[in-house]
Amino acid sequence: MDIQRWALTTNRDLGLAGFTAYSWWVAKFERYYDICGRKSTKFVTGKYLKEEPEMKKSADEFLL
């Protein structure tokens, strides 16, 4: 519900009276602007990036 949190924060800044970011409002907003939620399935860490060349070299040696 990041959109809901964003909407409430923006409302605090603008001071719109009577605005509440209900779940139905978020659903309508997402449908109107064609936004879909995506789940992160792959994480890349700094350690992985450092070890990647070594892993690639090891894999190449294994295939030979």
CSV table of C-alpha atoms in Angstrom, one decimal:
chain,number,residue,atom,x,y,z
A,1,MET,CA,0.0,0.0,0.0
A,2,ASP,CA,2.8,2.5,-0.9
A,3,ILE,CA,0.4,4.5,-3.0
A,4,GLN,CA,-2.0,4.9,0.0
A,5,ARG,CA,0.9,6.1,2.2
A,6,TRP,CA,2.0,8.5,-0.5
A,7,ALA,CA,-1.5,9.9,-0.9
A,8,LEU,CA,-1.9,10.4,2.8
A,9,THR,CA,1.5,12.2,3.1
A,10,THR,CA,0.7,14.4,0.1
A,11,ASN,CA,-2.7,15.2,1.7
A,12,ARG,CA,-0.9,16.3,4.8
A,13,ASP,CA,1.2,18.7,2.8
A,14,LEU,CA,-1.7,20.1,0.7
A,15,GLY,CA,-4.3,20.1,3.5
A,16,LEU,CA,-7.2,18.8,1.5
A,17,ALA,CA,-10.2,18.6,3.8
A,18,GLY,CA,-12.1,15.3,3.8
A,19,PHE,CA,-9.6,13.3,1.7
A,20,THR,CA,-8.9,9.8,2.9
A,21,ALA,CA,-7.0,7.3,0.8
A,22,TYR,CA,-9.3,4.3,1.3
A,23,SER,CA,-8.4,1.0,-0.3
A,24,TRP,CA,-11.1,1.5,-3.0
A,25,TRP,CA,-9.6,4.8,-3.9
A,26,VAL,CA,-6.2,3.2,-4.3
A,27,ALA,CA,-7.7,0.4,-6.5
A,28,LYS,CA,-9.4,3.0,-8.7
A,29,PHE,CA,-6.2,5.1,-8.9
A,30,GLU,CA,-4.2,2.0,-9.9
A,31,ARG,CA,-6.8,1.0,-12.6
A,32,TYR,CA,-7.0,4.5,-14.0
A,33,TYR,CA,-3.2,4.9,-14.3
A,34,ASP,CA,-2.6,1.2,-15.3
A,35,ILE,CA,-0.4,0.6,-12.3
A,36,CYS,CA,0.2,-3.0,-11.2
A,37,GLY,CA,2.1,-4.2,-8.1
A,38,ARG,CA,5.2,-6.3,-8.7
A,39,LYS,CA,6.9,-8.6,-6.3
A,40,SER,CA,10.7,-8.5,-6.2
A,41,THR,CA,12.0,-12.0,-6.8
A,42,LYS,CA,15.7,-11.3,-7.3
A,43,PHE,CA,18.0,-9.5,-5.0
A,44,VAL,CA,21.5,-8.4,-6.0
A,45,THR,CA,23.9,-7.5,-3.2
A,46,GLY,CA,27.3,-5.9,-3.2
A,47,LYS,CA,28.9,-9.2,-2.2
A,48,TYR,CA,27.3,-10.9,-5.2
A,49,LEU,CA,28.6,-8.2,-7.6
A,50,LYS,CA,32.1,-8.5,-6.2
A,51,GLU,CA,32.1,-12.3,-6.5
A,52,GLU,CA,30.5,-12.5,-9.9
A,53,PRO,CA,33.7,-12.4,-12.0
A,54,GLU,CA,35.2,-15.1,-9.8
A,55,MET,CA,32.1,-17.3,-10.1
A,56,LYS,CA,32.1,-16.8,-13.9
A,57,LYS,CA,35.8,-17.8,-14.1
A,58,SER,CA,35.1,-20.9,-12.0
A,59,ALA,CA,32.1,-21.9,-14.2
A,60,ASP,CA,34.2,-21.4,-17.4
A,61,GLU,CA,37.0,-23.6,-16.0
A,62,PHE,CA,34.5,-26.3,-15.0
A,63,LEU,CA,33.0,-26.4,-18.5
A,64,LEU,CA,36.5,-26.9,-20.0
